Coordinates of C-alpha atoms in Angstrom, one line a residue:
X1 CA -2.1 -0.3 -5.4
X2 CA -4.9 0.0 -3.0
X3 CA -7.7 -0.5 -5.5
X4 CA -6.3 -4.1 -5.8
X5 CA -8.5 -4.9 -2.6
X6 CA -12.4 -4.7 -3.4
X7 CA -12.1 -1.3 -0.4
X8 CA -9.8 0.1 2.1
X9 CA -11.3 -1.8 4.9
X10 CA -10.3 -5.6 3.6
X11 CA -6.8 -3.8 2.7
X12 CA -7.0 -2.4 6.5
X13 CA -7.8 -5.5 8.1
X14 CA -5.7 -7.5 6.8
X15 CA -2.7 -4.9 7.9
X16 CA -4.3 -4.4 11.4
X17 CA -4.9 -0.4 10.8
X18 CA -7.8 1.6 10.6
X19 CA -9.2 1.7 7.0
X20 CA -8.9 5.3 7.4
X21 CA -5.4 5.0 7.7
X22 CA -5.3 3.3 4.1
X23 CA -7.6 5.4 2.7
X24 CA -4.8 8.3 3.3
X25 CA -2.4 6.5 1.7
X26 CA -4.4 6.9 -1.5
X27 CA -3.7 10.4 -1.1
X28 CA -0.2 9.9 0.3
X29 CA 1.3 6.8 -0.4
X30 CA 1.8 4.0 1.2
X31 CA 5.1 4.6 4.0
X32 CA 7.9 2.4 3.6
X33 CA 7.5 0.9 7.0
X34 CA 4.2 -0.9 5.4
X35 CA 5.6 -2.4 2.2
X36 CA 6.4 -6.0 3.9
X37 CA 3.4 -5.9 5.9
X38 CA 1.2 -4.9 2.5
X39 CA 3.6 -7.3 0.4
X40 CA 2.8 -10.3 2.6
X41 CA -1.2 -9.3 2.5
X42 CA -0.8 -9.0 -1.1
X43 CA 0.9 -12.6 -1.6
X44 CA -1.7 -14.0 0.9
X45 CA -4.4 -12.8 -1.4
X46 CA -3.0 -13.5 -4.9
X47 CA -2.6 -10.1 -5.6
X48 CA 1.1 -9.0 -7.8
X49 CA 2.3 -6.8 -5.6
X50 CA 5.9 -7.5 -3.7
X51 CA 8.2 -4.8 -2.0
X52 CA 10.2 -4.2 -5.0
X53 CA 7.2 -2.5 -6.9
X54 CA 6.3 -1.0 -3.9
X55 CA 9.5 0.5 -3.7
X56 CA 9.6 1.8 -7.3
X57 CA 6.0 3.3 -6.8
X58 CA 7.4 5.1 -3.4
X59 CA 10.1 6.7 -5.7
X60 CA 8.4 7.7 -8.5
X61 CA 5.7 9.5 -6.3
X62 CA 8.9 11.7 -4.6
X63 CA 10.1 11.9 -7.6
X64 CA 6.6 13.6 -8.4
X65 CA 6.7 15.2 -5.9
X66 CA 10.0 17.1 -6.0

């Protein structure tokens, strides 16, 4: 999901978090409490992402990760 943006930091800014932040969700996943906010960066950029596929990612990595 990340590697939509060219790096961390456009994904970051746009978010208003520190790129390091994003760069452990690559690791982690993205938490819930960000899905609008990345949604909403994702629609302003043309990007396919909406909180239903973020959603549906988030479960399949606990799902993983059980």
């Amino acid at each position: 999901m990340i590697a939509l943006w060219p790096n961390a930091s456009d994904l970051a800014a746009l978010l208003d978090v520190e790129a390091v932040t994003v760069r452990a969700w690559r690791r982690r996943g993205i938490p819930a409490r960000y899905w609008a906010a990345v949604a909403e960066a994702a629609r302003f950029s043309g990007r396919p992402v909406d909180e239903r596929l973020l959603a549906e990612l988030g479960s399949l990595r606990r799902y993983r990760h059980a």
